[in-house]
Structures are given as C-alpha cells and as structure tokens.
Coordinates of C-alpha atoms in Angstrom, one line a residue:
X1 CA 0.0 0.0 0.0
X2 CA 1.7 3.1 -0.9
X3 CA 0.7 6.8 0.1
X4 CA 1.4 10.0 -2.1
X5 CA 1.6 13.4 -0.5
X6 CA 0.8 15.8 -2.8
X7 CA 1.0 19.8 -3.2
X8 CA 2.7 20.5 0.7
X9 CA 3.1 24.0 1.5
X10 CA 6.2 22.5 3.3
X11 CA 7.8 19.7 4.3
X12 CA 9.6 19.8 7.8
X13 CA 12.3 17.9 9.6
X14 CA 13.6 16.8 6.1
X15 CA 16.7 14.9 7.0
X16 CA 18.6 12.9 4.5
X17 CA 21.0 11.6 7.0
X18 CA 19.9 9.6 10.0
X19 CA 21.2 12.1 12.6
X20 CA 20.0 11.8 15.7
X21 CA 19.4 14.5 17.9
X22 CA 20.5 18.4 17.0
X23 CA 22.4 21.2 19.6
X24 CA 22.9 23.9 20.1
X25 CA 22.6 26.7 17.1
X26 CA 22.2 23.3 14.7
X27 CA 18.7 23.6 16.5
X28 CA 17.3 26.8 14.9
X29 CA 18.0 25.0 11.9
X30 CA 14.4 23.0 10.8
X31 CA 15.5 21.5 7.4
X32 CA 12.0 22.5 5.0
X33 CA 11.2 21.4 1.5
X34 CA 8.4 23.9 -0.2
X35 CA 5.9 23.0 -2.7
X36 CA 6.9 19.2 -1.7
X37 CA 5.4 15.8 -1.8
X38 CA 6.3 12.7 0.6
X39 CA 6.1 9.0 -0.7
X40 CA 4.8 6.2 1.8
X41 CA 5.1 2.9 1.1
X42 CA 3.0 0.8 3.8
X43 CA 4.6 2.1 7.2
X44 CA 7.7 3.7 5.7
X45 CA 9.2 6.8 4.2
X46 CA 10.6 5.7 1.2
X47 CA 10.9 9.3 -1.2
X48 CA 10.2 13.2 -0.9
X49 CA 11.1 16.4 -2.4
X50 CA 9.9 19.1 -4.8
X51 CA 6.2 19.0 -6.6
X52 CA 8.2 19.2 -9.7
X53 CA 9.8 15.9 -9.4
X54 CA 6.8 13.7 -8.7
X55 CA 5.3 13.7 -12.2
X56 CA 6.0 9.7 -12.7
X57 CA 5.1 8.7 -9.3
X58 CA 2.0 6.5 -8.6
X59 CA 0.4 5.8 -5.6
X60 CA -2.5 3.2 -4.8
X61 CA -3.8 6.3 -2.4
X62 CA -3.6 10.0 -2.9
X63 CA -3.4 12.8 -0.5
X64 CA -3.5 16.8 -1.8
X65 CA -2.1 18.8 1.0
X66 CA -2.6 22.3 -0.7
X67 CA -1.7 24.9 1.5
X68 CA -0.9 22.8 4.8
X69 CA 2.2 22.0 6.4
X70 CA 3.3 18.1 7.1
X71 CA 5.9 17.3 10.0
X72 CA 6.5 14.4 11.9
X73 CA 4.4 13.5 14.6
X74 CA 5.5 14.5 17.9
X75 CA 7.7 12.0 20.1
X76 CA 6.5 12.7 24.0
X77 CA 9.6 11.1 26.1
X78 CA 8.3 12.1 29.5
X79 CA 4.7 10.8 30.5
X80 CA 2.2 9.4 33.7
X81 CA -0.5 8.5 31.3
X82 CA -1.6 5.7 33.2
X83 CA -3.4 6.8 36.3
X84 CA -6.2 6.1 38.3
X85 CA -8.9 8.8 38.1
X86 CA -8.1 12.1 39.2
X87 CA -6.9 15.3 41.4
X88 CA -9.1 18.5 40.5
X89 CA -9.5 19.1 44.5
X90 CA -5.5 19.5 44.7
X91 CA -6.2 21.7 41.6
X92 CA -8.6 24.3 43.7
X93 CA -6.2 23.5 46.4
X94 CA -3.7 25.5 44.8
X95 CA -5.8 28.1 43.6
X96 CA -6.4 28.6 47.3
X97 CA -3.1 29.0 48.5
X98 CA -1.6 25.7 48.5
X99 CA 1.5 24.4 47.4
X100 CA 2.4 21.7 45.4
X101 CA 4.5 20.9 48.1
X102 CA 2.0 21.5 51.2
X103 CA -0.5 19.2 48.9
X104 CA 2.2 16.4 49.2
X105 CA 2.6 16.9 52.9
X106 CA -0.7 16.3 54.0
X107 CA -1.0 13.0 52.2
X108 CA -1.9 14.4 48.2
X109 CA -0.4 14.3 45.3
X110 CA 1.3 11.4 44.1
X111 CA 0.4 9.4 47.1
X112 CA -3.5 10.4 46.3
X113 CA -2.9 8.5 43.1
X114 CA -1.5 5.8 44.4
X115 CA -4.2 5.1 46.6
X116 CA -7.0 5.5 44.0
X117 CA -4.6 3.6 41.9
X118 CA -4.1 0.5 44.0
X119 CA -8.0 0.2 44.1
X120 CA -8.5 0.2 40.7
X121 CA -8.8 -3.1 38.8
X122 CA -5.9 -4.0 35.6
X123 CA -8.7 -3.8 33.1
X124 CA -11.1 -0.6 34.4
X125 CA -7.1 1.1 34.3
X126 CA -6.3 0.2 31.2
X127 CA -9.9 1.6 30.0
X128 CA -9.3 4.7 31.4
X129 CA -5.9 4.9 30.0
X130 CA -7.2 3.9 27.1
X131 CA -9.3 7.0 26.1
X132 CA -6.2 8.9 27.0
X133 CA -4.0 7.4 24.8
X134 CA -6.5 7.8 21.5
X135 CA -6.8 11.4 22.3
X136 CA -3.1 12.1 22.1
X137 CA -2.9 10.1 19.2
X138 CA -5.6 12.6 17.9
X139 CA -3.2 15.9 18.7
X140 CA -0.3 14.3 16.7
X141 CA 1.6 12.0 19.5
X142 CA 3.4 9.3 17.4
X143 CA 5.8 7.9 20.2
X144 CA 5.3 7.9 23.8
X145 CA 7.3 6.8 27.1
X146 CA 4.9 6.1 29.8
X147 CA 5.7 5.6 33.3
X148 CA 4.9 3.6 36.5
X149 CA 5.2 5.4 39.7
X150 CA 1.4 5.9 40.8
X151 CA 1.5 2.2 42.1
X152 CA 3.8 1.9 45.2
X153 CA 3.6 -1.5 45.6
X154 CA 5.3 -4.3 43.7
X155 CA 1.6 -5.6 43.1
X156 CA 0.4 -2.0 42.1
X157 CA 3.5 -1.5 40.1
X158 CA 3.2 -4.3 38.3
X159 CA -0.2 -3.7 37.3
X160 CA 0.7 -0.1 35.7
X161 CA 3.5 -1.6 33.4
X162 CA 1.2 -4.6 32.3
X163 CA -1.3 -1.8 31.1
X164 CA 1.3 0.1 29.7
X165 CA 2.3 -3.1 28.1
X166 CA -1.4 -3.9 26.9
X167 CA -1.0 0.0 25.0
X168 CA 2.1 -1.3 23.2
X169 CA 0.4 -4.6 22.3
X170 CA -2.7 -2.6 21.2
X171 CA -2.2 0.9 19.5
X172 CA 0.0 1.6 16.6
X173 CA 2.6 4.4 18.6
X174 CA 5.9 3.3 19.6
X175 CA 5.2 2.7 23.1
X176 CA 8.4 3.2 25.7
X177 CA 7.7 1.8 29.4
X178 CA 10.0 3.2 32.6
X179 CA 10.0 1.7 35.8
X180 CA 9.5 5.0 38.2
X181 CA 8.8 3.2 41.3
X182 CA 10.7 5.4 43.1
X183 CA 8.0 8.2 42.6
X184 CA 7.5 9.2 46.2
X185 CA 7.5 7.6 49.8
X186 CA 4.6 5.4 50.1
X187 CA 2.5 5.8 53.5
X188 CA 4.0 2.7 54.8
X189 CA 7.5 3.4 54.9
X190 CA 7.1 7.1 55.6
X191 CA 9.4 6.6 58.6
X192 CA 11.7 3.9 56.7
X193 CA 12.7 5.5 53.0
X194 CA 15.8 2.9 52.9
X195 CA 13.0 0.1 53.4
X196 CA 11.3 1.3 50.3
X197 CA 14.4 1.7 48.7
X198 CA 15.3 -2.2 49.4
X199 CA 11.8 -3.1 48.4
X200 CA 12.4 -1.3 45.2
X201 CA 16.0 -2.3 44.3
X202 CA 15.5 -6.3 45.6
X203 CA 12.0 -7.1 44.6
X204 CA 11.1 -4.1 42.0
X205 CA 13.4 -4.1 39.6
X206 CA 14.3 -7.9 39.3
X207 CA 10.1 -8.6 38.5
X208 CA 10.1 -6.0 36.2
X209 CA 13.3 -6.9 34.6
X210 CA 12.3 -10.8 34.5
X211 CA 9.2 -10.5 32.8
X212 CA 10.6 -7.0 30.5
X213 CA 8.2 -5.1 31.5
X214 CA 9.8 -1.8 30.9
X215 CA 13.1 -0.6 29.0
X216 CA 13.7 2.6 31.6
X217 CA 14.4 2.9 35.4
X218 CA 13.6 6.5 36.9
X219 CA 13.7 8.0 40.3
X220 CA 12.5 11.3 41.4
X221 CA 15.5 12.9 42.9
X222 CA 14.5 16.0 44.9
X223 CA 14.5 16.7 48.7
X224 CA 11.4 15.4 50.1
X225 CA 11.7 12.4 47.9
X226 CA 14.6 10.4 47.0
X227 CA 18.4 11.6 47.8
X228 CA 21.3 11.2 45.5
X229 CA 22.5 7.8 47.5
X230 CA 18.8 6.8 46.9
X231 CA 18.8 7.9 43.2
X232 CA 22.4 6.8 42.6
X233 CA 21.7 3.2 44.5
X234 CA 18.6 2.8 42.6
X235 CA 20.0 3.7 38.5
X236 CA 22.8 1.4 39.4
X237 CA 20.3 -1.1 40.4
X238 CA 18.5 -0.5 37.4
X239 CA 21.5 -0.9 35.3
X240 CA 22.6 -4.4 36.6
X241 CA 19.2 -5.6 35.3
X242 CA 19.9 -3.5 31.6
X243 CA 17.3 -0.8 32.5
X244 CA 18.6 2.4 31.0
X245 CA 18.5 5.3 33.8
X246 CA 16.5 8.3 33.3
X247 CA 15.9 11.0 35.6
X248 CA 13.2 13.5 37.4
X249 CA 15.8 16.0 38.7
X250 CA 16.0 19.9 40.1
X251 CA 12.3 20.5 39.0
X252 CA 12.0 22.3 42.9
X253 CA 16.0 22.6 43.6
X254 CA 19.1 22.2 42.5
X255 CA 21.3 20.1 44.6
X256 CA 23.7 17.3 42.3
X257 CA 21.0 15.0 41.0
X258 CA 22.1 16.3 37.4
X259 CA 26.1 15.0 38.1
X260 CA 24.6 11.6 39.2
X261 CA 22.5 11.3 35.9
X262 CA 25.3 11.6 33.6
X263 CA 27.7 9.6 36.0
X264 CA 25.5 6.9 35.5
X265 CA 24.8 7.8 31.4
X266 CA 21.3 8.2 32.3
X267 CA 19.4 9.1 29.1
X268 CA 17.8 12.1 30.0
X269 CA 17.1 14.2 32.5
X270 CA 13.7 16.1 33.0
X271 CA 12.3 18.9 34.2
X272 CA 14.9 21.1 35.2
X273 CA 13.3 24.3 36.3
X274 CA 16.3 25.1 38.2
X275 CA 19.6 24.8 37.0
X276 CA 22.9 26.7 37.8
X277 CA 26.2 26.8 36.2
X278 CA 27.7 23.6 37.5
X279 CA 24.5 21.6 36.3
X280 CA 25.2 22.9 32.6
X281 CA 29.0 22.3 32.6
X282 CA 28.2 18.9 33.7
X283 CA 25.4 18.1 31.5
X284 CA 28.2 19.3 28.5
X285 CA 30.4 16.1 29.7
X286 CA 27.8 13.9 28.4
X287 CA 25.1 12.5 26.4
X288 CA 22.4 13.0 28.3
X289 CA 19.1 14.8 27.0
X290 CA 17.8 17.6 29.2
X291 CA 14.4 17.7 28.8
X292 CA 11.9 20.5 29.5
X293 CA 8.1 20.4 30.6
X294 CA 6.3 23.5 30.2
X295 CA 2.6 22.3 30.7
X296 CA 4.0 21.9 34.2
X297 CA 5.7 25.6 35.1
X298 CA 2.2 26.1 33.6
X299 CA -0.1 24.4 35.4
X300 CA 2.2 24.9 39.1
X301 CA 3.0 28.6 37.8
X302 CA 6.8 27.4 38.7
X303 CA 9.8 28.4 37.1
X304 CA 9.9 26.9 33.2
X305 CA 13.3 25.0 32.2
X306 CA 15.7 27.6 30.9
X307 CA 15.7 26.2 27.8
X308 CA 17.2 28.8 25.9
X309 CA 20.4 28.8 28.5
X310 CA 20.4 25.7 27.9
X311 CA 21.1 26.0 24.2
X312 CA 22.9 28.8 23.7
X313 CA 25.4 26.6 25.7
X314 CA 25.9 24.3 23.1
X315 CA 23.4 21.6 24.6
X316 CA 20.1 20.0 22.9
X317 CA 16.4 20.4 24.6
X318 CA 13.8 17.7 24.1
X319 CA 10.3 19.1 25.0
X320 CA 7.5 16.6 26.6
X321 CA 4.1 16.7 28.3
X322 CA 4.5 15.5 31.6
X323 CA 0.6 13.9 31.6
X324 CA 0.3 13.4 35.1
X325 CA -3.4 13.9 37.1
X326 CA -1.6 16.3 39.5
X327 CA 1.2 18.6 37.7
X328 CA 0.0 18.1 33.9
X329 CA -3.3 16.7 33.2
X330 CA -2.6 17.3 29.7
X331 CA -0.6 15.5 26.9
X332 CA -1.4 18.2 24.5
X333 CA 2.2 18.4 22.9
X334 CA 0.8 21.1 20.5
X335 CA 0.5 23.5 23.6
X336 CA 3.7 22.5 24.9
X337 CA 5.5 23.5 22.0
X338 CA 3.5 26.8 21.5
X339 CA 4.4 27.1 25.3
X340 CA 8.2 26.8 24.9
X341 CA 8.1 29.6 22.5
X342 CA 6.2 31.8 24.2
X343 CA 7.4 31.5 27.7
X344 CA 10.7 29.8 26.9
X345 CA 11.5 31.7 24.6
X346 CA 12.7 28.9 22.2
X347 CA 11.7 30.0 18.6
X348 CA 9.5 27.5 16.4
X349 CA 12.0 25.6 14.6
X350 CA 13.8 25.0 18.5
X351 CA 10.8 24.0 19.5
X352 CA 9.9 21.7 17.1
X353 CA 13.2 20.3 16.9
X354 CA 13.0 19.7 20.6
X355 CA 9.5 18.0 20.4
X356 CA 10.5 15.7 17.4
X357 CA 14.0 14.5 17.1
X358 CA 15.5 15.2 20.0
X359 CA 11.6 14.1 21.9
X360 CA 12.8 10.7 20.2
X361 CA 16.7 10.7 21.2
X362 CA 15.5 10.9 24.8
X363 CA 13.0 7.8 24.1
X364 CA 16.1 6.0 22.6
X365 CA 14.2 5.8 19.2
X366 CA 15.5 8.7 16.9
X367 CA 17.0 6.1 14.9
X368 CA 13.8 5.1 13.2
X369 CA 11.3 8.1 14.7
X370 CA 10.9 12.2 14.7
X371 CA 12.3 13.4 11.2
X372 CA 11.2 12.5 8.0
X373 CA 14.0 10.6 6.5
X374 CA 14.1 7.8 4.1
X375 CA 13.6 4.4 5.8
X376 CA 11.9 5.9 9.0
X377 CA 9.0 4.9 10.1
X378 CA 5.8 6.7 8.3
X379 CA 4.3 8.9 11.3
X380 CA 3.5 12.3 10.1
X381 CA 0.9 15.3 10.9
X382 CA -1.3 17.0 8.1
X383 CA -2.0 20.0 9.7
X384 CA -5.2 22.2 8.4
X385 CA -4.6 24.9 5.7
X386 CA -2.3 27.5 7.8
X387 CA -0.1 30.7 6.6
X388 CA 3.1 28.9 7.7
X389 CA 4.5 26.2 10.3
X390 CA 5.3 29.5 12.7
X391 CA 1.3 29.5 12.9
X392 CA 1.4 26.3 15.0
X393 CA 2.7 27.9 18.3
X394 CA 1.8 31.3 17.5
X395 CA -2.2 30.5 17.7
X396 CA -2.0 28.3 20.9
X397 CA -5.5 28.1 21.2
X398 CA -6.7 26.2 18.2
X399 CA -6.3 22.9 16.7
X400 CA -4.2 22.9 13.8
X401 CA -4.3 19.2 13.0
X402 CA -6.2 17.8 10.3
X403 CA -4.8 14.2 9.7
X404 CA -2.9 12.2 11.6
X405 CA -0.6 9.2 10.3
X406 CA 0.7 6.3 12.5
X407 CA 3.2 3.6 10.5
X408 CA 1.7 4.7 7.1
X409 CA -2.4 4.9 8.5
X410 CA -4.3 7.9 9.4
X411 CA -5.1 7.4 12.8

C-alpha cells in the first residue's frame, strides 16, 4: 500500500542523513522542503522532495495537502499516562493558597494516586488509560514513554506496566515503558525511605526486569523524595538488570541530581526548572538529553526549564508533556511546543526540533522516529490549511491538525 503526498506547503524535519538528535545553534536550523510531496510505502518513508519531481510517481492512495504543512508526529519522552482517576480538588487547592508541596505533605499528590490507583482493577485502568491514549494520538503523538510510579507496591507497580504493556500490544505508537517506582515515599514506609528503597532495588526491579516489562528505570530525585544515594543506588540497580537510567531532577532545587545522571549515562534528564552553572558544565560532559516540561511551570506557575540557556550553551532540549493527574493533566504536545516559545523563549523551529527528534533521542528511538527521513517509520501530521508552520505555536488556542498518520495509517 503506498501513500502520495501531494501539493505541501512544506515539508519539515527533512533529514537525508539519520542524525539523531540536533544542539545547540544546529537547532534553529528546521530543514524544509516547499511545494513538496512525501512518498509512503506501507509504514515507511521511502521518497520526498519538490512538486516538480513527482510527475512519474504512482500511488494506490492520494493525498492533496494544498496549503498545509506536514511534519513528523510529535515524540513525547516524559509521561504518567496511566493513572487512576483524578486530582481537580488538589487543583482548587492550589488556587487557594496551596503548594504543590504543602498538597504532598498532608497526604496528596502522588500518594492520592497511588491510593486510587491501588484500588483500581488492571482492566477498568487500562480503560481509562485507554481513552487517553487515542486522544493524544488525535493531537499528533506518534511515540510515547509512559511511566509507572502511581503504584507503590510491587503488586500495584506491576499492574501499571502490564497496562502500559497492553497499550504497546494494542495501538500503533511506539510505546516506551520506565519503571519510576521510586516516585514518592509510600504511606507505609514514611518513617523507613531505605526500606522502600530495598523493596524497590530487591523485589522491584528484578520482577520488572524478568518478565521486560519496561526498558527505563527512573527515580524522582528531589528533597522530600529520594536523595542522591537513593537515586544513585537505585540507577545502578536498574543498570545491573539492563534498564537504561532516566531521571526526574531539580524540577524544585538544584542540589547534584544532574552529576549523578550523567555519571551513570542516564538518558535524560527532566524537568529542570532550576539549574545553575555547575549543572550545565556537567550536562556538557555527556550525552544526556535535558528535557523541558512547560505544561508543568504552567499548570504549578513554577519556574519553566531555561531552555534557551540551555542552548545557547551548546546543549540539545527535548520538549514533553508530563501527563500526570496532578502537575499536567494534559498530553497536549501542540501546547507545549507553543508554550516553549512563548514562555521559553525557544523560537518554532527549537521547539519543534525539541518536540521531534530530540523528543525521540531521549526515548532511545530517533533512529527510526521524529524526522522525516528515508527508511523511517511513516508517522507524520497534516496539519489544516495555515499561513506557515510559525502558525502552529503562534495560535496556541486552536487545533491545527487535520490528519494524523501512524506507520503509514491515518489514525
């Protein structure tokens, strides 16, 4: 089954080598083909370039993209998308004077989920997580890593990576799984952390690495939570059983998470609302994607990742959602790009960079996802007819998309 594109305004990401991830200035670079076409054949890219080269070419399907933009779909490294139900109380909370962290403290936030988690069944989860899923799919998600963390329990832990594996078994996006059981302190250890710990390092991580359940292990390293001899006992855990570490690190303060992430070649690291000199030198001694999540400065009116610090220093910047019921109920990667620019100050063809290949590098998947390039797998966004792809994050309000394609189908 093969798929011409016809007539695009532009073409976007056009890469003809297989790079995989872009720094620094190389990321106000966004590689464009006008007046293109793009060739699919079944769930590949196989050709593009000018309108004027596609005379010869036939197609079994035919798709006229007059006056619209096509671009990869968007790669979302950094989600919770499968919770149990959900936290608008903590929400009015806040409006009324509450911190995040004074939520936390009285028994909210993550451990809220966890309860309402740990009560739910495998299947009514997986429902719920369900419609969530096909709703990002809608708002041009094409890849997504989706962690544990609202279980607590090896049970409940368990039972939010076998949904998350059900999603990969059942929907067409590349599906990533991390093991973030080290998400917060449940109630029953709140007087013995190292206990949890132990649970998770000797019962945790072998389970989940017996029956490969996830490919990432991930540990929210900030006071309150988990320490750096927690986080750095727990990624080297992970890494005996050939999980690759990631990181939640200095979304509240900034304290040395960042130089045990990239001692231990952790993937990426996230959040990073604050950050200070010594976090960016180190982060330039290593391969490790920082990655940014403005729908949650947003929705916690907290400091947003300085992104563009980050790249004028020669580093990338991935850009993600952060779905979560209490920080991000949102995986609306559309607004998170039009929120980098406008608040980040990241101009469009950063941000899009950030939420496409570099999104992938930090899934581990930028090999065959988040550019179009020859050979790469056929996931693409049609967007409506729009004066130019700078249109996208300038109107934030509206919905741009008009097709989506996932490996080659329209979704």
């Amino acid at each position: 089954m093969t798929t011409l594109i016809t007539n695009i305004q532009e073409l976007l990401q056009v890469r003809d080598t297989n790079i995989l991830k872009v720094s620094g200035k190389d990321m106000k670079q966004l590689p464009t083909i006008k007046n293109a076409y793009l060739l699919i054949d079944d769930d590949t890219i196989v050709g593009y370039g000018n309108m004027e080269d596609c005379k010869n070419i036939e197609a079994d399907t035919v798709i006229d993209a007059t006056g619209k933009v096509v671009l990869p779909t968007w790669c979302d490294s950094h989600t919770h998308l499968v919770y149990a139900g959900n936290r608008e109380q903590e929400f009015v909370d806040r409006i009324n004077g509450l911190s995040y962290e004074d939520i936390a403290n009285r028994g909210g936030g993550i451990l809220n989920s966890a309860e309402k988690l740990q009560q739910t069944s495998e299947d009514n989860l997986y429902e719920q997580s369900v419609k969530r899923l096909k709703a990002v799919m809608k708002l041009g998600t094409g890849a997504i890593e989706i962690k544990s963390g609202y279980g607590l329990t090896v049970e409940a832990e368990l039972k939010m990576l076998r949904v998350i594996k059900r999603l990969k078994q059942d929907f067409p996006l590349k599906v990533k799984a991390t093991l973030l059981a080290a998400h917060a302190v449940p109630k029953d250890y709140k007087d013995n952390k190292e206990g949890f710990v132990d649970l998770v390092i000797n019962e945790m991580i072998p389970k989940v690495a017996k029956e490969q359940l996830a490919t990432y292990i991930d540990v929210f390293c900030e006071k309150g939570y988990f320490d750096l001899i927690d986080t750095e006992r727990i990624l080297k855990a992970g890494k005996s059983h050939g999980l690759i570490p990631k990181i939640h690190v200095n979304q509240f303060n900034a304290f040395g998470g960042i130089e045990v992430a990239v001692n231990n070649q952790a993937l990426s690291v996230d959040h990073l609302e604050e950050l200070n000199e010594s976090d960016i030198a180190m982060l330039k001694t290593g391969n490790t994607m920082p990655v940014a999540l403005p729908s949650c400065s947003y929705f916690l009116s907290i400091p947003y990742t300085p992104g563009r610090q980050l790249i004028d220093a020669g580093l990338p910047l991935a850009l993600a959602s952060d779905y979560n019921p209490g920080s991000t109920p949102s995986g609306n990667m559309n607004f998170v790009v039009s929120t980098a620019c406008i608040k980040m100050k990241l101009t469009p063809e950063e941000a899009i960079n950030a939420a496409t290949i570099n999104g992938a590098y930090a899934m581990g998947i930028s090999s065959m996802y988040g550019s179009i390039t020859r050979g790469k797998k056929a996931n693409i966004i049609i967007t409506k007819a729009i004066p130019s792809y700078a249109f996208l994050p300038y109107a934030f309000g509206d919905n741009h998309i008009e097709t989506v394609m996932i490996n080659g189908q329209i979704v």
